[in-house]
Amino acid sequence: GKFAEDPGASSCEDCGVGKYRTDPGAALRSDCLSCQPGKHTRSPGASSCDTCGQGKYSATMASACLDCPAGKFSDVEGASSCTDCAPGKFSSDTAQLTCTDCLLGNYAEGTASLTCVACPGGKKGNTDRQGCDVCVDGKYSNPGSSSCEACDDTAGYVSLAGSEGATACEYCGPGFHANKESHTCEECLVDTYSVGGSASCPICPAGTDGVKGSSSCSPCPPGTIPSGNTCQPCAKGEYADFGDTSCSACSGQGEYSDVEGSAVCKIATVGMKPNSNRDGLVACDLGSASFGAQDECTPCNGNGQYADELGLSACKTAPAGKKPTSDRQ
């Protein structure tokens, strides 16, 4: 660990830090050897170099071993350099013997990573922790997720915007339902409805209807019945009460309907009777009369009765000295 170049020297000189000499009697400074990479010596007059331990390294003629920096490691003694952490691993501290695997849902894409990065929302960490995979349609993920979760279509949820990489599920509200195939919220069809949060739109109950995108079904007003996307008015001669699913014919005594969409049937007035289609009135014929609310006019058959005008409410009585003709007209 020492040398003496001058003849007659009174003392030997130390080889110096990072150098050594195993044998005694060195005459020249150049007889001192440099510590090899992976070794060191702090002593200026060392006879040998010490080996660097795990997690450390040194270059030539080192006075000390250095800690492996963050992002690197050394798992052997006497290392001249440290090894980069592989993709998917990291080292945030110095003097590490190994690198740590990134947590699931996190990744380290390159080498010598000091830390891992969380996968963004809409993606999941892959198994080698070297990147992230995009969530497919119908699934979503929060940042740092290791898996993509399926949106619950039965509760009315679809992946946001119906695209890959969804960061959240979209709620299908009133008038819409969750379509599991297209991963979108679709409007309810005509005569169906949804209050929201459903995978389907139920059919409107009997006696009600709904337009496209309905959140509820509305009963058809009196005089109409549900048909397609509208409430269809009843034809002349028919009527429909509130909530009826079909129109009924005017069939009671004297009943008729002369307009479409009747909620009730009209009653024949005096001197009139319903026509055969019940969609209007005709006047009582000669020889008959009606006081109203009758299907047929009453013939003038009483003593001295006759009707010489159309549409009489009652038969006339022949004056004194006269009698009705045989046809009572």
Coordinates of C-alpha atoms in Angstrom, one line a residue:
G1 CA 0.0 0.0 0.0
K2 CA 3.1 2.2 -0.1
F3 CA 6.0 3.1 -2.3
A4 CA 9.3 5.1 -2.1
E5 CA 10.8 6.6 -5.3
D6 CA 13.7 8.6 -3.8
P7 CA 16.9 6.8 -2.7
G8 CA 17.5 7.4 0.9
A9 CA 13.9 8.2 1.7
S10 CA 13.1 8.4 5.4
S11 CA 9.5 7.2 4.9
C12 CA 7.3 5.5 2.4
E13 CA 4.4 7.3 0.7
D14 CA 0.8 6.0 0.5
C15 CA -0.4 4.8 -2.8
G16 CA -3.5 7.0 -2.4
V17 CA -7.3 6.6 -2.1
G18 CA -8.7 4.2 -4.7
K19 CA -5.3 2.6 -5.2
Y20 CA -3.6 -0.4 -3.6
R21 CA -0.4 -2.4 -3.5
T22 CA -0.4 -6.0 -2.4
D23 CA 3.3 -6.7 -2.2
P24 CA 5.8 -4.6 -0.1
G25 CA 8.8 -2.8 -1.5
A26 CA 7.2 -0.8 -4.3
A27 CA 9.8 1.7 -5.7
L28 CA 7.5 3.7 -8.1
R29 CA 4.2 5.4 -7.8
S30 CA 3.2 3.5 -10.9
D31 CA 3.7 0.3 -8.9
C32 CA 0.4 1.2 -7.1
L33 CA -2.6 -0.4 -8.8
S34 CA -6.1 1.2 -9.3
C35 CA -9.1 -0.5 -7.7
Q36 CA -11.0 -2.3 -10.5
P37 CA -14.7 -1.4 -11.2
G38 CA -16.9 -2.8 -8.5
K39 CA -14.3 -2.3 -5.8
H40 CA -13.1 0.6 -3.7
T41 CA -10.8 1.7 -1.0
R42 CA -10.9 4.7 1.3
S43 CA -7.6 4.0 2.9
P44 CA -4.7 5.8 1.2
G45 CA -2.3 2.9 1.9
A46 CA -4.5 -0.1 1.3
S47 CA -3.1 -3.4 0.4
S48 CA -6.3 -4.5 -1.3
C49 CA -9.7 -3.1 -2.4
D50 CA -13.1 -3.9 -0.9
T51 CA -15.9 -5.3 -3.1
C52 CA -19.0 -3.2 -3.4
G53 CA -22.1 -4.8 -1.9
Q54 CA -25.5 -5.4 -3.6
G55 CA -27.3 -2.2 -4.5
K56 CA -24.1 -0.4 -5.0
Y57 CA -21.5 0.1 -7.8
S58 CA -18.1 1.7 -8.5
A59 CA -15.9 2.8 -11.4
T60 CA -12.1 2.5 -11.7
M61 CA -10.0 3.9 -8.8
A62 CA -13.1 4.5 -6.6
S63 CA -12.7 5.8 -3.1
A64 CA -16.2 4.6 -2.3
C65 CA -19.1 2.6 -3.7
L66 CA -22.1 4.6 -4.9
D67 CA -25.7 3.8 -4.4
C68 CA -27.6 2.7 -7.4
P69 CA -29.8 5.6 -8.4
A70 CA -33.6 5.4 -8.4
G71 CA -34.8 3.5 -11.5
K72 CA -31.9 1.1 -11.3
F73 CA -30.8 -1.8 -9.2
S74 CA -27.9 -4.2 -8.5
D75 CA -28.4 -7.7 -7.2
V76 CA -24.8 -8.8 -7.3
E77 CA -21.6 -7.8 -5.4
G78 CA -18.8 -6.0 -7.2
A79 CA -21.0 -4.3 -9.8
S80 CA -19.4 -1.8 -12.0
S81 CA -22.8 -0.3 -13.0
C82 CA -26.4 -0.7 -12.1
T83 CA -29.1 -2.3 -14.2
D84 CA -32.1 -0.4 -15.4
C85 CA -35.5 -1.5 -14.1
A86 CA -37.3 -3.4 -16.9
P87 CA -40.6 -2.1 -18.3
G88 CA -43.5 -2.8 -15.9
K89 CA -41.2 -2.3 -12.9
F90 CA -39.9 0.7 -11.0
S91 CA -37.5 1.7 -8.2
S92 CA -38.2 5.0 -6.4
D93 CA -35.4 4.7 -3.9
T94 CA -31.6 4.4 -4.2
A95 CA -29.4 1.3 -3.4
Q96 CA -32.1 -1.1 -4.4
L97 CA -31.4 -4.8 -4.9
T98 CA -34.5 -5.4 -7.0
C99 CA -37.1 -3.4 -8.8
T100 CA -40.8 -3.5 -7.8
D101 CA -43.7 -4.6 -10.0
C102 CA -46.1 -1.9 -10.8
L103 CA -49.5 -2.4 -9.1
L104 CA -52.3 -3.7 -11.3
G105 CA -53.9 -0.8 -13.1
N106 CA -50.5 1.0 -13.3
Y107 CA -47.7 0.7 -15.8
A108 CA -44.2 1.6 -16.6
E109 CA -43.7 1.8 -20.4
G110 CA -40.0 2.3 -20.6
T111 CA -36.9 1.2 -18.6
A112 CA -35.3 2.8 -15.5
S113 CA -38.7 4.1 -14.3
L114 CA -38.7 5.9 -10.9
T115 CA -42.5 5.4 -10.5
C116 CA -45.5 3.8 -12.2
V117 CA -48.3 5.7 -14.0
A118 CA -52.0 4.9 -13.3
C119 CA -54.0 3.9 -16.4
P120 CA -56.4 6.7 -17.3
G121 CA -60.2 6.2 -17.1
G122 CA -61.5 4.2 -19.9
K123 CA -58.5 1.8 -19.9
K124 CA -57.3 -1.1 -17.8
G125 CA -53.8 -2.1 -16.9
N126 CA -52.5 -5.1 -18.9
T127 CA -50.9 -8.1 -17.2
D128 CA -47.3 -7.2 -18.1
R129 CA -47.9 -3.8 -16.5
Q130 CA -46.2 -2.2 -19.5
G131 CA -49.2 -0.3 -20.8
C132 CA -53.0 -0.1 -20.8
D133 CA -55.8 -1.7 -22.8
V134 CA -58.8 0.3 -23.9
C135 CA -62.2 -0.8 -22.5
V136 CA -64.5 -2.2 -25.2
D137 CA -68.0 -1.0 -25.9
G138 CA -70.3 -1.6 -23.0
K139 CA -67.6 -1.4 -20.4
Y140 CA -65.9 1.4 -18.4
S141 CA -63.2 2.0 -15.9
N142 CA -62.0 4.6 -13.4
P143 CA -58.4 5.8 -13.4
G144 CA -56.0 3.1 -12.1
S145 CA -58.3 0.2 -12.8
S146 CA -57.0 -3.3 -13.5
S147 CA -60.2 -4.3 -15.2
C148 CA -63.1 -2.9 -17.2
E149 CA -66.6 -3.2 -15.6
A150 CA -69.8 -3.8 -17.6
C151 CA -72.5 -1.2 -17.5
D152 CA -75.7 -2.5 -16.0
D153 CA -78.2 -2.3 -18.9
T154 CA -80.9 -3.8 -16.7
A155 CA -80.7 -0.7 -14.6
G156 CA -80.6 1.6 -17.7
Y157 CA -76.9 2.2 -18.0
V158 CA -74.8 2.2 -21.1
S159 CA -71.1 3.1 -21.7
L160 CA -70.8 6.8 -22.0
A161 CA -71.2 8.0 -25.6
G162 CA -71.4 4.4 -26.7
S163 CA -67.8 4.2 -27.6
E164 CA -64.6 2.5 -26.6
G165 CA -62.7 3.8 -23.7
A166 CA -65.7 4.9 -21.6
T167 CA -64.8 6.5 -18.3
A168 CA -68.3 6.2 -16.9
C169 CA -71.7 4.7 -17.6
E170 CA -74.5 6.9 -18.9
Y171 CA -78.0 6.7 -17.4
C172 CA -80.9 6.3 -19.7
G173 CA -83.6 8.6 -18.4
P174 CA -87.4 8.9 -18.9
G175 CA -88.5 8.1 -22.5
F176 CA -85.3 6.1 -23.2
H177 CA -84.1 2.5 -22.6
A178 CA -80.6 1.0 -22.5
N179 CA -79.7 -0.9 -25.7
K180 CA -77.2 -3.6 -24.8
E181 CA -76.3 -4.2 -28.4
S182 CA -75.5 -0.7 -29.5
H183 CA -74.5 0.5 -26.0
T184 CA -76.7 3.7 -26.5
C185 CA -79.8 5.1 -25.0
E186 CA -82.6 4.7 -27.4
E187 CA -86.0 6.5 -27.5
C188 CA -89.0 4.4 -26.7
L189 CA -91.0 3.5 -29.7
V190 CA -94.6 4.7 -30.4
D191 CA -97.1 3.3 -27.9
T192 CA -94.3 2.3 -25.4
Y193 CA -92.9 4.3 -22.5
S194 CA -90.1 4.3 -19.9
V195 CA -89.7 6.2 -16.6
G196 CA -85.9 5.7 -17.0
G197 CA -83.4 3.1 -15.7
S198 CA -84.7 0.3 -17.8
A199 CA -83.4 -2.1 -20.5
S200 CA -86.7 -2.0 -22.4
C201 CA -89.8 0.1 -22.9
P202 CA -93.1 -1.6 -21.8
I203 CA -96.1 -1.4 -24.0
C204 CA -98.7 1.2 -23.1
P205 CA -101.6 -0.3 -21.2
A206 CA -104.9 -0.9 -22.9
G207 CA -106.8 2.3 -23.5
T208 CA -103.7 4.5 -23.5
D209 CA -101.1 5.6 -26.1
G210 CA -97.8 7.3 -26.3
V211 CA -95.7 9.1 -28.8
K212 CA -92.1 8.3 -29.5
G213 CA -89.9 8.9 -26.5
S214 CA -92.8 8.9 -24.0
S215 CA -92.1 8.7 -20.3
S216 CA -95.7 7.8 -19.6
C217 CA -98.8 6.8 -21.6
S218 CA -101.8 9.0 -21.9
P219 CA -105.4 7.7 -22.0
C220 CA -107.1 8.6 -25.2
P221 CA -109.7 11.3 -24.8
P222 CA -113.4 10.4 -25.0
G223 CA -114.4 9.7 -28.6
T224 CA -111.1 8.2 -29.6
I225 CA -109.2 5.0 -29.2
P226 CA -105.5 4.2 -29.4
S227 CA -104.2 3.3 -32.8
G228 CA -100.5 3.5 -33.7
N229 CA -99.0 6.7 -32.5
T230 CA -102.3 8.6 -32.4
C231 CA -105.7 8.4 -30.8
Q232 CA -108.1 7.4 -33.7
P233 CA -111.5 9.1 -33.6
C234 CA -114.5 6.9 -33.7
A235 CA -116.5 6.9 -37.0
K236 CA -119.9 8.3 -37.3
G237 CA -122.5 6.1 -35.7
E238 CA -120.1 5.1 -33.0
Y239 CA -118.8 6.5 -29.7
A240 CA -116.1 5.8 -27.1
D241 CA -115.9 6.6 -23.4
F242 CA -112.8 7.6 -21.6
G243 CA -110.2 4.8 -21.7
D244 CA -112.1 2.6 -24.1
T245 CA -110.0 0.5 -26.5
S246 CA -112.6 0.1 -29.1
C247 CA -115.5 2.2 -30.4
S248 CA -119.1 1.1 -29.7
A249 CA -122.1 1.4 -32.0
C250 CA -124.9 3.7 -31.1
S251 CA -127.6 1.2 -30.6
G252 CA -130.0 2.5 -27.9
Q253 CA -133.4 3.9 -28.6
G254 CA -133.1 6.9 -30.8
E255 CA -129.3 7.0 -30.5
Y256 CA -127.1 8.3 -33.4
S257 CA -123.8 10.1 -34.0
D258 CA -123.4 12.4 -36.9
V259 CA -119.8 13.5 -36.3
E260 CA -116.5 11.6 -35.9
G261 CA -115.0 11.3 -32.5
S262 CA -118.2 11.3 -30.4
A263 CA -117.8 10.6 -26.7
V264 CA -121.6 9.9 -26.4
C265 CA -124.4 9.2 -28.8
K266 CA -127.0 11.9 -29.5
I267 CA -130.8 11.3 -29.1
A268 CA -133.2 11.7 -31.9
T269 CA -135.3 14.9 -31.5
V270 CA -139.1 15.2 -31.9
G271 CA -140.3 14.3 -35.4
M272 CA -137.1 12.5 -36.2
K273 CA -135.6 9.1 -36.1
P274 CA -132.0 7.7 -36.6
N275 CA -131.2 6.6 -40.2
S276 CA -130.1 3.0 -40.8
N277 CA -126.4 3.8 -40.2
R278 CA -127.1 5.7 -37.1
D279 CA -124.9 8.5 -38.4
G280 CA -127.8 11.0 -38.9
L281 CA -131.5 11.7 -38.6
V282 CA -134.4 11.4 -41.0
A283 CA -137.8 13.1 -40.6
C284 CA -140.9 11.0 -39.8
D285 CA -142.8 10.1 -42.9
L286 CA -146.3 11.3 -43.7
G287 CA -148.8 9.4 -41.6
S288 CA -146.4 9.0 -38.6
A289 CA -144.9 11.1 -35.9
S290 CA -142.4 10.9 -33.0
F291 CA -142.0 12.7 -29.7
G292 CA -138.2 11.9 -29.8
A293 CA -135.8 9.3 -28.4
Q294 CA -137.2 6.6 -30.6
D295 CA -135.8 4.3 -33.3
E296 CA -139.0 4.4 -35.3
C297 CA -141.8 6.9 -35.8
T298 CA -145.2 5.9 -34.5
P299 CA -147.9 5.5 -37.2
C300 CA -151.0 7.6 -36.7
N301 CA -153.5 4.8 -35.9
G302 CA -155.7 6.4 -33.3
N303 CA -159.2 7.6 -33.9
G304 CA -159.2 10.5 -36.3
Q305 CA -155.3 10.8 -36.3
Y306 CA -153.3 11.8 -39.3
A307 CA -150.0 13.4 -40.3
D308 CA -150.0 15.5 -43.5
E309 CA -146.4 16.9 -42.9
L310 CA -143.0 15.3 -42.5
G311 CA -141.3 15.4 -39.2
L312 CA -144.3 15.9 -36.9
S313 CA -143.9 15.4 -33.2
A314 CA -147.5 14.2 -32.8
C315 CA -150.3 13.1 -35.0
K316 CA -153.0 15.7 -35.8
T317 CA -156.7 15.1 -35.1
A318 CA -159.2 15.4 -37.9
P319 CA -161.5 18.4 -37.4
A320 CA -165.3 18.0 -37.0
G321 CA -166.9 16.8 -40.2
K322 CA -163.8 15.2 -41.6
K323 CA -162.0 11.9 -41.3
P324 CA -158.4 10.9 -42.1
T325 CA -157.7 9.3 -45.5
S326 CA -156.9 5.7 -45.6
D327 CA -153.1 6.3 -45.5
R328 CA -153.5 8.7 -42.6
Q329 CA -151.8 11.4 -44.6

